[in-house]
Structure formats: C-alpha cells, structure tokens
Amino acid sequence: MSRIEKDGIGEVHVPDNVLYGAFTMRASRNFRISGIKADLHFIKSLALIKKACAKANVKLNMLNETIGM
C-alpha cells in the first residue's frame, strides 16, 4: 500500500511503511546510490538534530508522540 505525499513539485506515491516523504522518494528514484558511506559523526549529528526537532514538534502538538519519541 502507499500514500500520496505532496510538495512543491506535485504529488508522489510513497510506501505506507516508511517515515519519509515526497522529497526523499523523488531523490531515491532520480539519483543512483554511490556506495560511499557518510562519516559516523555526521550520521549521529543528523540523528540528534532530527530527535530535537521531533521533540519540539511533539511539544507543539504538531507530531504524534508515538512517532516523535
């Protein structure tokens, strides 16, 4: 099953079982994966930023607590 996500370009079908949206779906379709891995410190930094954003959005009632925490 899939859901429809919208962005500035339009609508795109995204699988129901993923947490990403239209931008990531388009990127995965349009760009080959290089096999180059990101540095672990970079990945951890992104995770910390995303966690902080999720917590802030839960606090603002913009994100379901089950997903955000």
Coordinates of C-alpha atoms in Angstrom, one line a residue:
M1 CA 0.0 0.0 0.0
S2 CA 1.1 3.6 -0.5
R3 CA 0.0 7.1 0.4
I4 CA 0.2 10.3 -1.6
E5 CA 2.7 12.9 -0.4
K6 CA 2.7 16.5 -1.8
D7 CA 5.5 19.0 -2.2
G8 CA 6.3 22.0 -4.4
I9 CA 6.6 19.8 -7.5
G10 CA 3.4 17.9 -7.0
E11 CA 2.2 14.5 -5.7
V12 CA 4.1 11.3 -5.4
H13 CA 3.2 7.9 -4.1
V14 CA 5.2 6.8 -1.0
P15 CA 5.0 3.4 0.7
D16 CA 2.9 3.4 3.8
N17 CA 5.6 1.7 5.9
V18 CA 8.2 4.4 5.6
L19 CA 8.6 7.7 7.6
Y20 CA 10.0 9.8 4.7
G21 CA 8.1 12.0 2.3
A22 CA 7.9 13.2 -1.3
F23 CA 11.4 14.8 -1.4
T24 CA 13.2 11.6 -0.3
M25 CA 11.0 9.4 -2.6
R26 CA 12.0 11.6 -5.6
A27 CA 15.7 11.5 -4.6
S28 CA 15.7 7.8 -4.4
R29 CA 14.2 7.5 -7.8
N30 CA 16.3 10.1 -9.5
F31 CA 19.8 9.6 -8.0
R32 CA 21.9 6.5 -8.1
I33 CA 23.3 5.3 -4.8
S34 CA 27.1 5.7 -4.9
G35 CA 28.0 3.2 -2.2
I36 CA 30.0 6.0 -0.4
K37 CA 29.1 5.9 3.3
A38 CA 28.7 9.0 5.4
D39 CA 31.0 9.6 8.4
L40 CA 29.6 8.1 11.6
H41 CA 29.9 11.5 13.4
F42 CA 27.8 13.1 10.6
I43 CA 25.1 10.5 10.9
K44 CA 25.0 10.9 14.7
S45 CA 24.8 14.7 14.4
L46 CA 21.8 14.4 12.0
A47 CA 20.1 12.0 14.3
L48 CA 20.5 14.4 17.2
I49 CA 19.1 17.3 15.2
K50 CA 16.1 15.2 14.0
K51 CA 15.4 14.0 17.6
A52 CA 15.4 17.6 18.8
C53 CA 13.0 18.6 16.0
A54 CA 10.7 15.7 16.7
K55 CA 10.6 16.5 20.5
A56 CA 9.9 20.2 19.7
N57 CA 7.1 19.2 17.3
V58 CA 5.6 16.8 19.8
K59 CA 5.6 19.6 22.4
L60 CA 3.8 21.9 19.9
N61 CA 1.2 19.1 19.2
M62 CA 2.3 19.0 15.6
L63 CA 3.6 15.4 15.8
N64 CA 2.1 12.4 17.4
E65 CA 4.0 11.4 20.5
T66 CA 4.3 7.8 19.4
I67 CA 6.2 8.8 16.3
G68 CA 8.1 11.7 17.8
M69 CA 9.6 10.0 20.8

